[in-house]
Coordinates of C-alpha atoms and ligand atoms in Angstrom, one line a residue:
M1 CA 0.0 -0.2 0.1
K2 CA 2.3 2.2 1.1
L3 CA 4.8 1.5 -2.3
W4 CA 1.9 2.5 -4.5
W5 CA 0.8 4.9 -2.4
Q6 CA 4.7 6.7 -3.4
L7 CA 4.1 6.0 -6.5
A8 CA 0.3 6.7 -7.4
G9 CA 0.1 9.2 -4.6
P10 CA 1.0 12.1 -6.3
W11 CA -1.2 11.6 -9.2
I12 CA -4.0 11.0 -7.0
K13 CA -3.7 14.4 -5.0
Q14 CA -3.8 16.4 -8.3
H15 CA -6.7 14.5 -9.5
W16 CA -8.1 13.8 -6.6
R17 CA -12.5 14.8 -7.8
I18 CA -11.9 12.0 -10.6
S19 CA -10.7 9.6 -8.0
L20 CA -13.4 10.3 -5.5
L21 CA -16.0 10.2 -8.3
A22 CA -15.2 7.0 -9.5
L23 CA -15.5 5.9 -5.9
C24 CA -18.4 6.9 -5.3
L25 CA -19.5 5.5 -8.6
A26 CA -18.7 2.6 -7.6
L27 CA -21.3 3.2 -4.3
S28 CA -24.0 4.2 -6.1
T29 CA -23.9 1.2 -8.0
V30 CA -23.8 -1.1 -5.3
F31 CA -26.4 1.0 -3.5
A32 CA -28.6 0.7 -6.9
G33 CA -28.2 -2.9 -6.5
V34 CA -28.7 -3.9 -2.9
G35 CA -31.4 -1.7 -3.3
L36 CA -33.4 -3.8 -6.6
L37 CA -32.9 -6.4 -4.3
T38 CA -34.4 -4.7 -1.6
V39 CA -37.6 -3.8 -2.9
S40 CA -37.3 -6.7 -5.4
G41 CA -38.2 -8.9 -2.6
W42 CA -40.3 -6.5 -0.6
F43 CA -42.6 -6.5 -3.6
L44 CA -42.3 -9.9 -4.5
T45 CA -43.7 -11.4 -1.7
G46 CA -46.1 -8.1 -0.3
A47 CA -47.8 -9.0 -4.4
F48 CA -47.7 -12.7 -2.7
L49 CA -49.3 -12.8 0.0
A50 CA -51.9 -10.1 -0.7
G51 CA -53.4 -12.0 -3.5
S52 CA -55.9 -10.5 -6.0
S53 CA -56.7 -7.7 -2.7
L54 CA -56.5 -4.4 -3.8
A55 CA -55.3 -3.1 -1.2
F56 CA -52.3 -3.4 -1.4
N57 CA -50.7 -0.9 -3.5
L58 CA -48.4 -2.1 -7.1
F59 CA -47.7 1.3 -8.0
V60 CA -44.7 2.9 -6.7
P61 CA -42.7 -0.4 -6.0
S62 CA -42.7 -1.2 -9.3
A63 CA -41.7 2.6 -10.3
L64 CA -39.0 1.6 -7.9
V65 CA -37.8 -1.5 -9.3
R66 CA -37.8 0.3 -12.6
G67 CA -36.4 3.2 -11.3
L68 CA -33.8 1.5 -9.3
S69 CA -32.5 -1.2 -12.3
M70 CA -32.3 2.5 -14.7
W71 CA -29.7 3.9 -12.2
R72 CA -28.3 0.5 -11.6
I73 CA -27.3 1.0 -15.5
A74 CA -26.2 4.4 -15.8
S75 CA -23.7 3.9 -12.3
R76 CA -22.2 0.8 -13.4
Y77 CA -21.6 2.5 -17.3
A78 CA -20.6 5.6 -15.2
E79 CA -18.3 3.9 -13.0
R80 CA -16.5 1.8 -15.1
V81 CA -15.6 4.9 -17.4
C82 CA -14.5 6.8 -14.4
G83 CA -12.7 4.0 -12.9
H84 CA -10.6 3.2 -16.0
M85 CA -10.2 6.8 -17.0
V86 CA -8.7 7.1 -13.5
T87 CA -6.9 3.7 -14.1
L88 CA -5.1 4.2 -17.4
D89 CA -4.2 7.9 -16.8
L90 CA -2.4 7.1 -13.7
Q91 CA -0.1 4.4 -15.7
A92 CA 0.4 6.4 -18.5
E93 CA 1.2 9.2 -15.2
I94 CA 3.3 6.2 -13.5
R95 CA 4.9 5.1 -17.0
T96 CA 6.1 8.6 -18.7
G97 CA 7.4 9.5 -15.4
S98 CA 9.7 6.1 -15.0
F99 CA 10.6 6.2 -18.6
A100 CA 11.5 9.9 -18.2
R101 CA 13.6 9.3 -15.0
L102 CA 15.3 5.9 -17.2
A103 CA 16.2 8.4 -19.9
A104 CA 18.2 10.1 -17.5
F105 CA 20.4 7.7 -16.2
K106 CA 23.6 7.1 -17.1
P107 CA 25.0 4.3 -19.5
A108 CA 27.4 2.9 -17.3
Q109 CA 24.2 3.0 -14.3
L110 CA 22.0 1.7 -17.5
A111 CA 24.1 -1.1 -18.4
H112 CA 23.4 -2.8 -14.7
Y113 CA 19.5 -3.5 -15.8
R114 CA 18.7 -6.0 -18.3
D115 CA 17.0 -4.8 -21.6
G116 CA 13.6 -7.4 -21.2
D117 CA 13.9 -6.4 -17.5
L118 CA 13.7 -2.6 -17.9
L119 CA 10.4 -3.1 -20.3
A120 CA 8.5 -6.3 -18.2
R121 CA 9.3 -2.9 -15.5
L122 CA 7.8 -0.2 -17.8
I123 CA 5.0 -2.6 -18.8
N124 CA 3.8 -5.4 -17.3
D125 CA 5.1 -4.2 -13.4
I126 CA 2.8 -1.1 -14.3
E127 CA -0.2 -3.0 -15.8
R128 CA -0.3 -4.9 -12.5
L129 CA -0.7 -1.6 -10.6
D130 CA -4.2 -1.1 -12.0
T131 CA -5.6 -4.4 -9.3
F132 CA -4.9 -2.2 -6.9
F133 CA -7.8 0.8 -7.1
L134 CA -10.0 -1.3 -9.1
L135 CA -9.8 -4.5 -7.0
I136 CA -8.5 -3.1 -3.7
I137 CA -9.4 0.4 -2.8
T138 CA -12.4 0.4 -5.0
P139 CA -14.1 -3.0 -3.9
I140 CA -13.0 -2.1 -0.1
F141 CA -14.5 1.2 -0.1
T142 CA -17.4 0.5 -1.4
A143 CA -17.6 -3.0 1.6
I144 CA -17.2 -0.8 4.8
I145 CA -19.9 2.2 3.7
A146 CA -22.7 -0.1 2.3
G147 CA -21.7 -2.6 4.2
G148 CA -22.1 -0.6 7.2
F149 CA -25.2 1.1 5.7
F150 CA -26.6 -2.3 5.1
S151 CA -25.7 -3.9 8.7
L152 CA -27.3 -1.2 10.5
L153 CA -30.8 -1.3 8.6
M154 CA -30.8 -5.3 9.5
G155 CA -29.9 -4.1 13.2
V156 CA -33.4 -1.8 12.9
A157 CA -35.3 -4.4 12.0
L158 CA -33.5 -7.6 13.6
P159 CA -30.6 -6.1 15.9
L160 CA -28.9 -10.1 15.7
A161 CA -29.5 -10.1 12.0
G162 CA -26.7 -6.8 11.9
W163 CA -25.0 -8.2 14.1
I164 CA -24.2 -11.0 12.3
L165 CA -24.3 -9.2 8.7
L166 CA -21.3 -7.0 10.4
L167 CA -19.4 -10.0 11.2
V168 CA -19.4 -12.3 8.1
L169 CA -19.0 -8.7 6.1
C170 CA -15.1 -8.0 7.7
L171 CA -14.7 -11.6 7.6
A172 CA -15.4 -11.9 4.5
A173 CA -14.1 -8.3 3.3
G174 CA -11.8 -7.9 5.5
V175 CA -9.7 -11.3 7.2
L176 CA -10.2 -13.5 4.6
P177 CA -9.1 -11.5 1.6
Y178 CA -5.7 -10.5 4.2
L179 CA -4.6 -13.4 4.7
L180 CA -5.0 -14.6 1.1
A181 CA -2.8 -11.5 -0.2
R182 CA -0.3 -12.5 2.6
K183 CA -0.3 -16.2 1.8
T184 CA 0.1 -14.9 -2.0
A185 CA 2.9 -12.2 -1.4
V186 CA 5.5 -15.1 -2.4
A187 CA 4.4 -16.2 -5.2
G188 CA 2.9 -12.8 -6.2
L189 CA 6.1 -11.8 -5.7
E190 CA 7.6 -14.9 -8.1
V191 CA 4.7 -14.4 -11.1
Q192 CA 6.9 -10.5 -11.5
A193 CA 9.7 -11.5 -11.2
A194 CA 9.3 -14.7 -13.5
N195 CA 7.6 -12.3 -16.0
A196 CA 10.2 -10.8 -15.7
E197 CA 12.8 -12.8 -16.8
L198 CA 11.1 -14.3 -20.3
R199 CA 10.9 -11.2 -21.3
A200 CA 14.9 -10.7 -20.6
L201 CA 15.7 -14.2 -22.7
A202 CA 13.1 -13.3 -25.6
H203 CA 14.5 -9.8 -26.1
E204 CA 18.3 -11.7 -25.2
A205 CA 17.3 -14.7 -28.1
I206 CA 15.7 -12.6 -30.5
D207 CA 19.1 -9.9 -30.3
A208 CA 21.7 -12.7 -30.6
H209 CA 19.3 -15.5 -33.2
T210 CA 22.1 -15.5 -35.4
D211 CA 24.8 -16.4 -33.1
L212 CA 22.7 -18.5 -31.5
L213 CA 21.9 -21.5 -34.1
V214 CA 25.9 -20.4 -35.5
F215 CA 27.1 -22.0 -32.0
G216 CA 23.9 -24.8 -32.1
V217 CA 23.0 -23.1 -28.6
T218 CA 19.4 -22.8 -29.8
L219 CA 18.4 -25.9 -27.3
A220 CA 20.1 -24.6 -24.3
A221 CA 18.3 -21.2 -25.3
Q222 CA 15.2 -22.7 -25.3
E223 CA 15.7 -24.7 -22.3
Q224 CA 16.1 -21.6 -20.6
F225 CA 13.3 -19.7 -21.8
D226 CA 10.9 -23.1 -21.3
R227 CA 12.1 -23.1 -17.2
A228 CA 11.2 -19.4 -17.1
G229 CA 8.1 -20.2 -18.7
L230 CA 7.3 -23.0 -16.2
R231 CA 8.6 -20.9 -13.2
L232 CA 5.6 -18.4 -14.1
A233 CA 3.3 -21.4 -15.2
K234 CA 3.8 -22.6 -11.1
A235 CA 3.7 -18.9 -9.2
Q236 CA 0.8 -18.4 -11.4
Q237 CA -0.7 -21.7 -10.6
K238 CA -0.3 -20.9 -6.7
V239 CA -1.4 -17.4 -6.3
A240 CA -4.7 -19.2 -8.7
Q241 CA -4.9 -22.1 -6.1
A242 CA -4.8 -19.8 -3.3
G243 CA -6.9 -17.2 -5.1
S244 CA -9.6 -19.9 -5.1
F245 CA -9.7 -21.9 -1.9
G246 CA -9.6 -18.2 -0.5
T247 CA -12.9 -17.6 -3.0
L248 CA -14.8 -20.9 -1.8
I249 CA -13.9 -19.6 2.0
Q250 CA -15.7 -16.6 1.1
Q251 CA -18.9 -19.0 -0.8
L252 CA -19.4 -20.6 2.8
L253 CA -19.1 -17.6 4.6
M254 CA -22.1 -16.2 2.4
G255 CA -24.0 -19.2 2.5
T256 CA -23.5 -19.8 6.5
L257 CA -24.8 -15.6 6.5
V258 CA -27.6 -16.7 4.2
L259 CA -28.5 -19.7 6.3
A260 CA -28.2 -17.7 10.0
L261 CA -30.5 -14.5 8.3
L262 CA -32.9 -17.2 7.5
W263 CA -32.9 -18.8 10.6
L264 CA -33.3 -15.5 12.1
G265 CA -35.6 -14.2 9.9
A266 CA -38.1 -17.5 10.5
N267 CA -37.8 -17.0 14.0
A268 CA -38.8 -13.2 14.2
Q269 CA -41.7 -13.7 11.7
A270 CA -43.2 -16.6 13.8
Q271 CA -43.3 -14.5 16.4
Q272 CA -44.7 -11.9 14.5
E273 CA -41.6 -9.1 14.9
L274 CA -41.4 -8.9 11.2
S275 CA -42.9 -8.7 8.5
A276 CA -42.5 -11.5 5.7
P277 CA -41.7 -8.7 2.8
V278 CA -39.6 -6.4 4.5
W279 CA -37.7 -10.0 5.8
V280 CA -37.3 -11.2 2.6
G281 CA -36.7 -7.6 1.4
L282 CA -33.6 -7.1 3.7
L283 CA -32.5 -11.1 2.3
L284 CA -32.1 -10.3 -0.8
G285 CA -31.2 -7.3 0.0
S286 CA -27.5 -8.9 2.0
M287 CA -27.3 -11.1 -1.2
G288 CA -27.0 -7.8 -3.5
L289 CA -24.0 -7.2 -0.9
F290 CA -22.3 -9.9 -1.9
E291 CA -21.4 -8.5 -5.7
I292 CA -18.4 -6.4 -4.0
L293 CA -17.1 -8.7 -2.0
S294 CA -15.2 -11.2 -5.3
P295 CA -13.5 -8.5 -6.9
I296 CA -11.8 -8.2 -3.1
M297 CA -10.6 -11.7 -3.2
R298 CA -9.5 -11.0 -7.2
G299 CA -7.6 -8.6 -5.9
A300 CA -6.3 -9.9 -2.7
A301 CA -4.4 -12.6 -4.6
G302 CA -2.7 -10.7 -6.8
L303 CA -1.8 -7.8 -3.8
G304 CA 1.2 -9.7 -4.0
A305 CA 2.4 -9.5 -7.1
V306 CA 1.1 -5.9 -6.8
E307 CA 4.0 -5.0 -4.0
A308 CA 6.0 -6.5 -6.0
A309 CA 5.4 -4.7 -9.3
A310 CA 5.7 -1.1 -6.8
R311 CA 8.9 -2.3 -5.6
R312 CA 10.4 -3.0 -9.2
I313 CA 9.0 0.5 -10.4
Q314 CA 10.7 2.1 -7.1
D315 CA 13.7 0.8 -7.8
L316 CA 13.9 2.1 -10.9
T317 CA 12.7 5.3 -10.1
A318 CA 14.3 5.7 -7.3
S319 CA 18.2 4.6 -8.2
P320 CA 21.0 7.0 -7.3
A321 CA 20.9 7.1 -11.3
A322 CA 17.7 9.0 -11.4
N323 CA 18.9 10.7 -7.9
T324 CA 21.6 12.0 -9.4
Q325 CA 20.2 13.5 -12.4
A326 CA 18.2 15.4 -10.7
K327 CA 20.4 16.8 -7.9
A328 CA 22.5 17.8 -11.1
G329 CA 19.5 19.3 -12.8
Q330 CA 19.0 21.3 -9.5
A331 CA 22.5 22.5 -8.6
Q332 CA 23.0 24.9 -11.5
P333 CA 21.3 24.0 -15.0
T334 CA 21.6 27.4 -15.4
A335 CA 25.2 28.1 -17.3
I336 CA 25.5 29.8 -20.2
L337 CA 28.0 27.9 -22.8
P338 CA 29.7 30.0 -25.4
A339 CA 29.3 28.7 -29.1
T340 CA 33.3 28.5 -29.0
G341 CA 35.7 28.4 -26.6
P342 CA 38.7 25.9 -25.6
L343 CA 38.0 22.5 -24.4
H344 CA 40.4 22.4 -20.8
L345 CA 40.0 19.0 -19.0
Q346 CA 42.4 19.6 -15.7
D347 CA 43.6 16.4 -13.4
V348 CA 40.2 14.6 -14.8
C349 CA 39.8 11.5 -12.6
V350 CA 37.6 8.6 -13.7
A351 CA 36.7 5.2 -12.2
H352 CA 34.4 2.5 -13.4
E353 CA 33.5 0.8 -10.0
N354 CA 36.2 1.7 -8.2
Q355 CA 38.5 0.8 -11.4
T356 CA 40.5 3.8 -12.2
V357 CA 40.6 4.5 -15.6
L358 CA 41.5 7.9 -16.2
S359 CA 44.0 9.8 -13.6
Q360 CA 44.6 13.4 -13.6
L361 CA 44.4 13.2 -17.2
D362 CA 45.0 16.9 -19.0
L363 CA 43.9 17.9 -22.0
Y364 CA 43.7 21.4 -24.1
V365 CA 42.1 21.8 -27.0
D366 CA 42.5 25.2 -28.9
H367 CA 38.9 26.2 -30.7
G368 CA 38.9 25.1 -34.3
Q369 CA 41.8 22.2 -33.2
R370 CA 41.5 18.8 -34.7
I371 CA 43.0 15.6 -32.6
A372 CA 43.3 12.5 -32.8
I373 CA 43.3 10.2 -29.7
R374 CA 44.5 6.9 -29.8
G375 CA 46.1 3.3 -27.7
P376 CA 45.1 -0.2 -26.5
S377 CA 42.0 -1.5 -26.3
G378 CA 40.7 -0.9 -23.4
T379 CA 42.9 2.2 -22.4
G380 CA 39.5 4.6 -21.9
K381 CA 39.5 6.2 -25.1
T382 CA 35.3 6.0 -24.8
T383 CA 35.8 6.9 -21.5
L384 CA 37.4 9.8 -21.7
L385 CA 34.6 11.3 -24.4
M386 CA 32.2 10.4 -22.0
A387 CA 33.4 11.9 -20.0
I388 CA 33.1 15.0 -21.7
M389 CA 30.2 14.6 -22.3
Q390 CA 28.6 14.4 -18.8
V391 CA 27.5 10.9 -19.8
Q392 CA 30.4 9.5 -17.6
P393 CA 31.2 10.9 -13.7
L394 CA 34.4 12.2 -12.7
T395 CA 35.6 11.1 -9.5
S396 CA 37.4 14.8 -9.9
G397 CA 39.2 17.7 -11.7
T398 CA 36.9 20.1 -14.2
I399 CA 36.3 20.0 -17.6
T400 CA 35.7 23.1 -18.7
Y401 CA 34.5 24.4 -22.5
G402 CA 35.2 28.6 -23.4
G403 CA 35.9 28.9 -19.8
V404 CA 32.5 27.3 -18.1
H405 CA 32.8 24.2 -16.6
L406 CA 30.3 21.9 -18.2
N407 CA 28.7 20.3 -15.1
T408 CA 26.5 23.5 -14.4
V409 CA 25.2 23.4 -17.8
N410 CA 22.4 21.5 -18.6
S411 CA 22.2 18.8 -20.7
P412 CA 20.2 20.2 -24.0
L413 CA 22.5 23.3 -23.9
L414 CA 25.5 21.0 -24.1
Y415 CA 24.3 18.7 -26.5
Q416 CA 24.0 21.8 -28.9
R417 CA 27.1 22.8 -28.3
M418 CA 28.9 19.1 -28.7
A419 CA 27.6 16.2 -30.7
L420 CA 29.1 12.7 -30.4
L421 CA 29.0 9.8 -32.7
S422 CA 29.7 6.8 -30.1
Q423 CA 31.0 3.1 -31.0
H424 CA 27.2 1.9 -30.4
S425 CA 25.1 5.1 -32.6
P426 CA 21.8 3.3 -33.5
V427 CA 20.1 4.1 -36.4
F428 CA 16.8 4.0 -36.0
M429 CA 13.9 2.2 -37.6
G430 CA 11.8 4.9 -40.2
T431 CA 13.3 6.1 -43.6
I432 CA 17.5 8.1 -44.1
R433 CA 15.9 11.1 -44.0
H434 CA 14.0 10.2 -40.5
N435 CA 17.5 9.0 -39.1
L436 CA 19.7 12.2 -40.6
L437 CA 17.2 14.6 -40.0
L438 CA 17.6 13.7 -35.7
A439 CA 20.5 15.9 -35.1
D440 CA 19.4 18.9 -37.5
P441 CA 15.1 18.5 -38.0
Q442 CA 15.6 21.7 -40.6
A443 CA 17.5 20.2 -42.6
T444 CA 16.9 20.7 -46.6
D445 CA 17.0 17.9 -48.6
E446 CA 20.0 19.2 -49.9
R447 CA 22.2 19.7 -47.4
L448 CA 21.6 15.7 -45.7
W449 CA 22.2 14.8 -49.9
E450 CA 26.0 17.0 -49.5
V451 CA 26.3 14.9 -45.5
L452 CA 26.0 11.4 -47.6
H453 CA 28.1 12.7 -50.0
Q454 CA 30.9 13.5 -47.1
V455 CA 30.8 10.7 -46.1
H456 CA 30.2 8.3 -49.2
L457 CA 27.5 7.3 -48.6
A458 CA 25.4 8.7 -51.2
S459 CA 25.7 6.9 -54.6
H460 CA 24.6 4.1 -51.8
I461 CA 21.0 5.6 -50.9
E462 CA 20.1 6.7 -54.6
Q463 CA 21.0 3.3 -55.5
I464 CA 17.9 2.0 -52.5
G465 CA 15.3 4.7 -52.8
G466 CA 16.9 7.8 -51.8
L467 CA 15.8 9.6 -48.5
D468 CA 13.0 8.1 -48.4
A469 CA 14.7 4.7 -47.9
W470 CA 13.6 2.9 -45.7
T471 CA 16.1 1.5 -42.9
G472 CA 14.0 -1.7 -41.4
E473 CA 15.0 -2.1 -37.6
G474 CA 18.5 -1.2 -36.4
G475 CA 19.3 -0.5 -39.9
N476 CA 19.1 -3.7 -40.5
T477 CA 18.3 -3.3 -44.1
L478 CA 22.2 -1.9 -44.5
S479 CA 25.3 -3.0 -44.2
T480 CA 27.4 -2.4 -40.6
G481 CA 30.0 0.2 -42.8
Q482 CA 26.6 1.9 -44.1
I483 CA 25.1 2.0 -41.2
R484 CA 28.2 3.7 -39.0
R485 CA 28.5 6.0 -42.1
L486 CA 24.6 7.0 -41.8
C487 CA 25.4 7.8 -38.1
L488 CA 28.4 9.9 -39.3
A489 CA 26.4 11.4 -41.3
R490 CA 24.0 12.5 -38.3
V491 CA 26.6 13.9 -36.7
L492 CA 28.2 15.9 -39.4
L493 CA 25.0 17.1 -39.7
S494 CA 24.9 18.7 -36.3
R495 CA 25.6 22.3 -35.9
A496 CA 27.7 21.5 -32.9
S497 CA 30.9 23.1 -32.3
V498 CA 32.5 19.9 -31.0
W499 CA 33.0 16.7 -32.4
L500 CA 33.9 13.3 -30.6
L501 CA 33.9 10.8 -33.0
D502 CA 34.6 7.5 -31.3
E503 CA 36.1 5.0 -34.4
P504 CA 34.1 7.1 -37.0
T505 CA 35.6 4.9 -39.6
A506 CA 35.2 1.4 -38.0
G507 CA 33.6 -0.9 -40.3
L508 CA 35.3 0.8 -43.9
D509 CA 37.6 0.0 -45.5
K510 CA 40.9 2.1 -46.3
T511 CA 40.2 3.5 -49.2
T512 CA 36.5 5.0 -48.0
A513 CA 38.1 5.2 -44.8
D514 CA 41.1 7.9 -45.7
A515 CA 39.6 9.6 -48.2
W516 CA 37.1 10.4 -45.2
F517 CA 40.0 11.5 -43.3
T518 CA 40.8 13.4 -45.8
N519 CA 38.2 15.4 -46.5
L520 CA 37.6 16.3 -43.0
Q521 CA 39.1 19.4 -41.9
Q522 CA 36.8 20.4 -45.3
V523 CA 34.1 19.1 -43.4
A524 CA 34.7 20.2 -40.0
K525 CA 35.7 23.5 -41.1
D526 CA 36.2 25.6 -37.8
R527 CA 34.8 23.5 -35.1
T528 CA 36.8 21.1 -32.5
V529 CA 37.2 17.6 -33.6
I530 CA 38.8 15.0 -31.7
I531 CA 39.1 11.3 -32.8
V532 CA 39.1 8.2 -30.9
T533 CA 41.0 5.9 -33.7
H534 CA 42.8 2.7 -34.5
A535 CA 43.3 3.6 -38.2
N536 CA 46.3 5.4 -39.0
L537 CA 45.9 8.6 -40.4
P538 CA 46.4 10.1 -43.5
K539 CA 48.9 12.9 -43.1
G540 CA 47.9 16.6 -41.7
V541 CA 44.6 15.2 -40.8
V542 CA 44.9 16.3 -37.3
D543 CA 46.9 18.8 -34.9
E544 CA 47.6 16.9 -32.8
S545 CA 47.8 12.8 -31.8
F546 CA 47.9 11.8 -28.5
I547 CA 48.0 8.0 -27.3
L548 CA 45.9 7.3 -24.0
A549 CA 48.0 5.4 -21.7
G550 CA 48.1 4.6 -18.1
G551 CA 45.6 6.8 -17.9
R552 CA 46.9 9.5 -19.1
L553 CA 47.1 11.1 -22.2
H554 CA 50.9 11.3 -24.1
L555 CA 51.5 13.4 -27.6
E556 CA 52.5 11.5 -30.5
R557 CA 56.0 12.2 -32.6
H558 CA 55.1 14.2 -35.3
N559 CA 53.8 11.8 -37.7
E560 CA 54.1 8.7 -35.6
A561 CA 50.0 8.3 -35.5
E562 CA 50.5 8.1 -39.5
E563 CA 53.2 5.7 -39.5
K564 CA 52.8 3.6 -36.4
P565 CA 51.1 0.1 -37.7
Q566 CA 47.6 0.2 -36.8
E567 CA 47.8 -3.9 -35.2
E568 CA 50.7 -2.6 -32.2
L569 CA 47.3 0.1 -31.3
I570 CA 44.9 -2.8 -30.5
Ligands
ATP1 N1 30.5 0.7 -17.7 C1 31.0 0.3 -17.4 N2 31.3 -0.6 -15.9 C2 32.4 -1.4 -15.8 N3 34.0 -1.0 -16.2 C3 33.8 -0.2 -17.8 C4 32.8 0.3 -18.0 N4 32.8 0.8 -19.3 C5 34.0 0.8 -19.0 N5 34.5 -0.1 -18.9 C6 35.7 -0.2 -18.5 O1 36.4 0.9 -18.1 C7 37.6 0.4 -19.5 C8 37.5 1.8 -21.0 O2 36.9 1.3 -20.9 P1 37.2 1.5 -22.6 O3 35.9 1.7 -23.5 O4 36.8 3.6 -22.3 O5 38.4 1.7 -23.6 P2 38.7 1.9 -24.9 O6 39.5 2.7 -25.1 O7 37.4 2.9 -25.2 O8 38.8 0.7 -25.4 P3 38.4 0.2 -27.2 O9 39.6 1.0 -28.1 O10 38.1 -1.3 -27.1 O11 37.4 0.9 -27.4 C9 37.9 -1.2 -19.7 O12 38.9 -1.8 -19.1 C10 36.4 -1.3 -19.2 O13 36.5 -2.5 -19.3

């Protein structure tokens, strides 16, 4: 409840009117239903006993029956519309909020989660929360008010029957669901965990489908998937069995209640303490209350899963990643970053999980300078670019651009000034145009073709149908080198003053790579460019070249970058 309230509370407080209306409509439906049965019981019995006597007034009760049934239909409809509006809007709010917090994660923090598990949290877990409002809060609210009111009414007619009704309602709507929720708590947790595991396995299997095939391990993947499926089925069975048992006990309680009321009513009637029509009316009305109880049992059986789901969403939204971003955003988000200026790294230290990668690293890149950073694999070149982009937090040290500390600049402004081609830049499903316009929505077709020419991709795009050619999911209609060039073209389109290019020519043949590097000066114009590469650069491409080793940058001898065999750098 507490966890659910932490997630849903802000929205409900803000939309308390519609939430209250949904509860009131549910109450109104129950009142209409119970009233209908009470009046019908009273009316039919009264009419039967009166026989053909003209003394019995048929008109008032039959008008009441018609009125109550119309009221019930209208109220039920409005209750469904309103209740689902609350639930679905609430889900949408939690989902978009969770996604926004997820978007604020640093890549290293995101790496702690499996893709499928994140999907399960955003979809399965959030969907699961709907149970709470529809199957717990609403029926309990109506059970307390309608049950209390009707027990009082019964108590006025037959005090002992009133107390018995109240006691049975407390057991059936309170104690029993509570015990059921406790009993299914572990299984509910297991349902959510197994669901997430299934999604994660399915996601990984689709991603790695070719490798699974060629290594001949599809059977092993299948077995893993089957085990997860079985685990989910077992957990669901436990919840369903406990739920059915709870419902059975609830039905037995209800049956006992009816017998008790029948017996008490018959006695009262025999002693002429209660008229037969009132007795039958009250009896049927009590049975009308049973309608509230079955959703409570369903809700109680799913409460463990709701709690597990709420915890899994909370884990995500309350993680240090989300908080770090919030604090950094709140600290000084408004510093103005000049359009041009030198990029200066001083004493920069970065560690990945206590493993130092960059150690007191210094770098000064003047505006318009082009530099290359090379070095053996795993020395921290990508980490350095990520630190400049403020994606990787520094352990210590400072990074300034035009004299402004980058950690005081809000992300959108920073990314207007700096563009990154990462090693894993993606191609999005859509057209070539759609993929390019991400970097500059105002770019004309002429400009799009210009950057495609610059990355030596124009002729291929022409062949496949031009800017409106479909890229497929993850660019699966393109080769690896073409995907890389499309991503590179996207960065070239950006109006940023600094380009950070991580392996821009990976996957390209040497002739194309050399041609691209040679053209870089003309393409980059007066931009600052930092290239991380293992490639041998043609002469004059960069002003300076550094080797990253031991966590620091070392200036390479003149032309060393152009001469060193590539194998030595890997
Ligand atoms: N998210 C992470 N969590 C833990 N360690 C990481 C993480 N990312 C990188 N590392 C480690 O940090 C070190 C530097 O990684 P980085 O990717 O910056 O190297 P690189 O020089 O760019 O390598 P390559 O040339 O192969 O791309 C490596 O030892 C790597 O294992």
